PDB file of C-alpha atoms in Angstrom:
ATOM      1  CA  MET A   1     -12.096  26.485  -2.472  1.00  0.00           C
ATOM      2  CA  VAL A   2      -9.362  25.342  -4.872  1.00  0.00           C
ATOM      3  CA  LYS A   3      -9.741  21.800  -6.189  1.00  0.00           C
ATOM      4  CA  GLU A   4      -6.601  19.743  -6.408  1.00  0.00           C
ATOM      5  CA  GLU A   5      -7.174  17.447  -9.364  1.00  0.00           C
ATOM      6  CA  ASN A   6      -4.831  14.550 -10.162  1.00  0.00           C
ATOM      7  CA  ARG A   7      -3.245  14.868  -6.708  1.00  0.00           C
ATOM      8  CA  ALA A   8      -1.863  11.490  -5.674  1.00  0.00           C
ATOM      9  CA  LEU A   9      -3.829  10.215  -2.685  1.00  0.00           C
ATOM     10  CA  ALA A  10      -1.727   7.056  -2.420  1.00  0.00           C
ATOM     11  CA  GLN A  11       1.447   5.940  -4.158  1.00  0.00           C
ATOM     12  CA  ASN A  12       3.175   2.580  -4.267  1.00  0.00           C
ATOM     13  CA  ARG A  13       6.822   3.646  -4.084  1.00  0.00           C
ATOM     14  CA  LYS A  14       7.984   0.082  -3.548  1.00  0.00           C
ATOM     15  CA  ALA A  15       6.619  -0.933  -6.958  1.00  0.00           C
ATOM     16  CA  HIS A  16       9.417   0.908  -8.782  1.00  0.00           C
ATOM     17  CA  HIS A  17      11.934  -0.783  -6.476  1.00  0.00           C
ATOM     18  CA  ASP A  18      10.584  -4.296  -7.072  1.00  0.00           C
ATOM     19  CA  TYR A  19       9.511  -4.074 -10.729  1.00  0.00           C
ATOM     20  CA  PHE A  20      10.536  -2.669 -14.096  1.00  0.00           C
ATOM     21  CA  ILE A  21       7.323  -0.861 -15.088  1.00  0.00           C
ATOM     22  CA  GLU A  22       6.879  -1.454 -18.817  1.00  0.00           C
ATOM     23  CA  GLN A  23       3.382  -0.110 -19.435  1.00  0.00           C
ATOM     24  CA  THR A  24       0.754   1.869 -17.505  1.00  0.00           C
ATOM     25  CA  VAL A  25      -3.027   2.033 -17.816  1.00  0.00           C
ATOM     26  CA  GLU A  26      -5.465   4.365 -16.065  1.00  0.00           C
ATOM     27  CA  SER A  27      -8.600   2.675 -14.767  1.00  0.00           C
ATOM     28  CA  GLY A  28     -11.604   3.540 -12.661  1.00  0.00           C
ATOM     29  CA  ILE A  29     -12.729   1.611  -9.587  1.00  0.00           C
ATOM     30  CA  VAL A  30     -16.186   0.383  -8.591  1.00  0.00           C
ATOM     31  CA  LEU A  31     -16.681   1.826  -5.090  1.00  0.00           C
ATOM     32  CA  GLN A  32     -19.369   1.972  -2.418  1.00  0.00           C
ATOM     33  CA  GLY A  33     -20.582   5.288  -0.974  1.00  0.00           C
ATOM     34  CA  THR A  34     -18.397   5.377   2.127  1.00  0.00           C
ATOM     35  CA  GLU A  35     -15.302   4.243   0.208  1.00  0.00           C
ATOM     36  CA  ILE A  36     -15.115   7.347  -1.986  1.00  0.00           C
ATOM     37  CA  LYS A  37     -15.520   9.547   1.079  1.00  0.00           C
ATOM     38  CA  SER A  38     -12.555   7.828   2.738  1.00  0.00           C
ATOM     39  CA  ILE A  39     -10.495   8.081  -0.454  1.00  0.00           C
ATOM     40  CA  ARG A  40     -11.179  11.821  -0.682  1.00  0.00           C
ATOM     41  CA  LYS A  41      -9.860  12.150   2.886  1.00  0.00           C
ATOM     42  CA  GLY A  42      -6.701  10.295   1.805  1.00  0.00           C
ATOM     43  CA  LYS A  43      -7.361   7.192   3.933  1.00  0.00           C
ATOM     44  CA  VAL A  44      -6.203   4.709   1.304  1.00  0.00           C
ATOM     45  CA  SER A  45      -3.163   2.423   1.024  1.00  0.00           C
ATOM     46  CA  ILE A  46      -1.956   0.359  -1.950  1.00  0.00           C
ATOM     47  CA  GLN A  47       1.309  -0.960  -0.487  1.00  0.00           C
ATOM     48  CA  ASP A  48       0.343  -4.650  -0.678  1.00  0.00           C
ATOM     49  CA  ALA A  49      -2.200  -4.330  -3.484  1.00  0.00           C
ATOM     50  CA  PHE A  50      -2.142  -6.211  -6.778  1.00  0.00           C
ATOM     51  CA  ALA A  51      -4.459  -6.645  -9.750  1.00  0.00           C
ATOM     52  CA  ARG A  52      -5.609  -9.757 -11.609  1.00  0.00           C
ATOM     53  CA  ILE A  53      -7.585 -10.504 -14.741  1.00  0.00           C
ATOM     54  CA  GLU A  54     -10.293 -13.121 -14.073  1.00  0.00           C
ATOM     55  CA  ASN A  55     -13.078 -14.165 -16.462  1.00  0.00           C
ATOM     56  CA  GLY A  56     -12.459 -11.174 -18.709  1.00  0.00           C
ATOM     57  CA  GLU A  57     -12.688  -8.639 -15.868  1.00  0.00           C
ATOM     58  CA  ALA A  58      -9.988  -6.835 -13.879  1.00  0.00           C
ATOM     59  CA  TYR A  59      -9.999  -6.904 -10.066  1.00  0.00           C
ATOM     60  CA  LEU A  60      -7.896  -5.125  -7.451  1.00  0.00           C
ATOM     61  CA  TYR A  61      -6.942  -7.059  -4.317  1.00  0.00           C
ATOM     62  CA  ASN A  62      -5.595  -5.924  -0.911  1.00  0.00           C
ATOM     63  CA  MET A  63      -6.223  -2.215  -1.445  1.00  0.00           C
ATOM     64  CA  HIS A  64      -6.947  -0.892   2.044  1.00  0.00           C
ATOM     65  CA  ILE A  65      -9.551   1.880   2.322  1.00  0.00           C
ATOM     66  CA  SER A  66     -10.166   2.830   5.964  1.00  0.00           C
ATOM     67  CA  GLN A  67     -13.731   2.889   7.213  1.00  0.00           C
ATOM     68  CA  TYR A  68     -15.479   6.254   7.104  1.00  0.00           C
ATOM     69  CA  GLU A  69     -15.972   7.643  10.631  1.00  0.00           C
ATOM     70  CA  GLN A  70     -19.547   8.831  10.017  1.00  0.00           C
ATOM     71  CA  GLY A  71     -20.467   5.709   8.029  1.00  0.00           C
ATOM     72  CA  ASN A  72     -22.174   3.824  10.915  1.00  0.00           C
ATOM     73  CA  ARG A  73     -23.807   0.589   9.712  1.00  0.00           C
ATOM     74  CA  TYR A  74     -23.371   1.457   6.014  1.00  0.00           C
ATOM     75  CA  ASN A  75     -19.587   1.226   6.253  1.00  0.00           C
ATOM     76  CA  HIS A  76     -17.594  -0.926   3.866  1.00  0.00           C
ATOM     77  CA  GLU A  77     -15.142  -3.798   4.315  1.00  0.00           C
ATOM     78  CA  PRO A  78     -11.616  -2.220   4.260  1.00  0.00           C
ATOM     79  CA  LEU A  79      -9.861  -4.975   2.235  1.00  0.00           C
ATOM     80  CA  ARG A  80     -12.639  -6.146  -0.086  1.00  0.00           C
ATOM     81  CA  THR A  81     -11.933  -7.026  -3.721  1.00  0.00           C
ATOM     82  CA  ARG A  82     -12.768  -4.136  -6.046  1.00  0.00           C
ATOM     83  CA  LYS A  83     -13.575  -4.304  -9.747  1.00  0.00           C
ATOM     84  CA  LEU A  84     -11.523  -2.135 -12.105  1.00  0.00           C
ATOM     85  CA  LEU A  85     -13.178  -0.296 -14.981  1.00  0.00           C
ATOM     86  CA  MET A  86     -11.211  -0.675 -18.210  1.00  0.00           C
ATOM     87  CA  HIS A  87     -11.989  -1.200 -21.868  1.00  0.00           C
ATOM     88  CA  GLN A  88     -12.225  -4.836 -22.931  1.00  0.00           C
ATOM     89  CA  LYS A  89      -9.326  -4.363 -25.357  1.00  0.00           C
ATOM     90  CA  GLU A  90      -7.077  -3.114 -22.532  1.00  0.00           C
ATOM     91  CA  ILE A  91      -8.112  -6.008 -20.282  1.00  0.00           C
ATOM     92  CA  LYS A  92      -7.302  -8.599 -22.960  1.00  0.00           C
ATOM     93  CA  LYS A  93      -3.933  -6.990 -23.707  1.00  0.00           C
ATOM     94  CA  LEU A  94      -2.932  -6.751 -20.034  1.00  0.00           C
ATOM     95  CA  GLY A  95      -4.218 -10.269 -19.360  1.00  0.00           C
ATOM     96  CA  ALA A  96      -2.054 -11.716 -22.114  1.00  0.00           C
ATOM     97  CA  GLU A  97       1.018  -9.804 -20.915  1.00  0.00           C
ATOM     98  CA  SER A  98       0.543 -10.520 -17.199  1.00  0.00           C
ATOM     99  CA  ASN A  99       0.249 -14.283 -17.761  1.00  0.00           C
ATOM    100  CA  LYS A 100       3.867 -14.405 -18.878  1.00  0.00           C
ATOM    101  CA  PRO A 101       6.271 -15.629 -16.178  1.00  0.00           C
ATOM    102  CA  GLY A 102       7.786 -12.833 -14.076  1.00  0.00           C
ATOM    103  CA  TYR A 103       5.090 -10.253 -14.882  1.00  0.00           C
ATOM    104  CA  ALA A 104       2.504  -8.744 -12.548  1.00  0.00           C
ATOM    105  CA  LEU A 105      -0.156  -6.035 -12.545  1.00  0.00           C
ATOM    106  CA  VAL A 106       0.770  -3.524  -9.849  1.00  0.00           C
ATOM    107  CA  PRO A 107      -1.207  -0.431  -8.776  1.00  0.00           C
ATOM    108  CA  LEU A 108       1.147   2.562  -8.834  1.00  0.00           C
ATOM    109  CA  LYS A 109      -1.021   5.489  -7.795  1.00  0.00           C
ATOM    110  CA  VAL A 110      -4.557   6.367  -6.624  1.00  0.00           C
ATOM    111  CA  TYR A 111      -5.820   9.849  -7.494  1.00  0.00           C
ATOM    112  CA  LEU A 112      -8.967  11.853  -8.230  1.00  0.00           C
ATOM    113  CA  LYS A 113      -9.728  12.976 -11.779  1.00  0.00           C
ATOM    114  CA  ASN A 114     -12.844  15.069 -12.461  1.00  0.00           C
ATOM    115  CA  GLY A 115     -14.297  13.867  -9.151  1.00  0.00           C
ATOM    116  CA  PHE A 116     -13.785  10.177  -9.890  1.00  0.00           C
ATOM    117  CA  ALA A 117     -11.243   7.916  -8.186  1.00  0.00           C
ATOM    118  CA  LYS A 118      -8.699   6.480 -10.622  1.00  0.00           C
ATOM    119  CA  VAL A 119      -5.928   3.908 -10.264  1.00  0.00           C
ATOM    120  CA  LEU A 120      -2.783   3.855 -12.370  1.00  0.00           C
ATOM    121  CA  ILE A 121      -2.043   0.175 -13.048  1.00  0.00           C
ATOM    122  CA  GLY A 122       1.439  -0.787 -14.208  1.00  0.00           C
ATOM    123  CA  LEU A 123       2.557  -3.927 -15.978  1.00  0.00           C
ATOM    124  CA  GLY A 124       5.712  -4.789 -14.082  1.00  0.00           C
ATOM    125  CA  ARG A 125       8.465  -7.293 -14.729  1.00  0.00           C
ATOM    126  CA  GLY A 126      10.023  -8.483 -11.469  1.00  0.00           C
ATOM    127  CA  LYS A 127      13.539  -7.331 -10.654  1.00  0.00           C
ATOM    128  CA  LYS A 128      16.212  -9.685  -9.436  1.00  0.00           C
ATOM    129  CA  GLU A 129      18.354  -8.780  -6.432  1.00  0.00           C
ATOM    130  CA  PHE A 130      21.285  -7.611  -8.579  1.00  0.00           C
ATOM    131  CA  ASP A 131      18.913  -5.384 -10.593  1.00  0.00           C
ATOM    132  CA  LYS A 132      17.773  -3.703  -7.378  1.00  0.00           C
ATOM    133  CA  ARG A 133      21.381  -3.104  -6.303  1.00  0.00           C
ATOM    134  CA  GLU A 134      22.224  -1.682  -9.735  1.00  0.00           C
ATOM    135  CA  THR A 135      19.263   0.713  -9.530  1.00  0.00           C
ATOM    136  CA  LEU A 136      20.358   1.897  -6.084  1.00  0.00           C
ATOM    137  CA  LYS A 137      23.908   2.492  -7.362  1.00  0.00           C
ATOM    138  CA  LYS A 138      22.604   4.584 -10.266  1.00  0.00           C
ATOM    139  CA  GLN A 139      20.370   6.632  -7.956  1.00  0.00           C
ATOM    140  CA  SER A 140      23.190   7.340  -5.493  1.00  0.00           C
ATOM    141  CA  ALA A 141      25.539   8.312  -8.341  1.00  0.00           C
ATOM    142  CA  GLU A 142      22.853  10.680  -9.699  1.00  0.00           C
ATOM    143  CA  ARG A 143      22.494  12.245  -6.242  1.00  0.00           C
ATOM    144  CA  GLU A 144      26.253  12.752  -5.973  1.00  0.00           C
ATOM    145  CA  ILE A 145      26.341  14.441  -9.389  1.00  0.00           C
ATOM    146  CA  GLN A 146      23.468  16.747  -8.433  1.00  0.00           C
ATOM    147  CA  LYS A 147      25.135  17.562  -5.110  1.00  0.00           C
ATOM    148  CA  ALA A 148      28.432  18.420  -6.832  1.00  0.00           C
ATOM    149  CA  PHE A 149      26.611  20.479  -9.460  1.00  0.00           C
ATOM    150  CA  ARG A 150      24.777  22.501  -6.769  1.00  0.00           C
ATOM    151  CA  ALA A 151      28.058  23.054  -4.898  1.00  0.00           C
ATOM    152  CA  ASN A 152      29.688  24.403  -8.086  1.00  0.00           C
ATOM    153  CA  GLN A 153      26.686  26.696  -8.723  1.00  0.00           C
ATOM    154  CA  LYS A 154      27.010  28.325  -5.273  1.00  0.00           C
ATOM    155  CA  MET A 155      30.666  29.247  -5.861  1.00  0.00           C
TER     156      MET A 155
END
C-alpha cells in the first residue's frame, strides 16, 4: 500500500478569495479517537472555520469533522472547538498580528504528515470588494495568456 503523505484532505479555497494571506504556520490539532479516523477518510470541512488566540492558547472553531460510522457511543461532536498545537512564540506572534483591525487567522488546508493531522493556518488581511474584482481580472487575463500560448504551441 502506498502512503500519500501531505495530501490535502480539505482546502479552504475561499480563503484566498477573501483574504490576502501574509503568513502561514503549520500546527497540529488535539483530536479524539474517532475524529482522526474520519479525517483519514477525508470527511472534514474547513469552509467556515476560523482560529482564535485565547488565554495564550490557539483554538480552531467551526471545523466540521463528520462522525465516524463505526464509532457508536464513542463518537465525537462534529463542530466542537479544537485546540491547536503550536509553539508559544508562534502563538504570541500570531496573536499580536491577528488583533490588528482587518486581520484574521484562517485555516487554509488540512493534511496528514507522518501519520498526524496538521492544519495550515494563514494570517489573512481582509480584501475589499474592489480587491476581489482586481484579483479576478488578473486571473482571467492569466488564463487568456496561457490559452493563447497553448494555441501558438500547437501550430
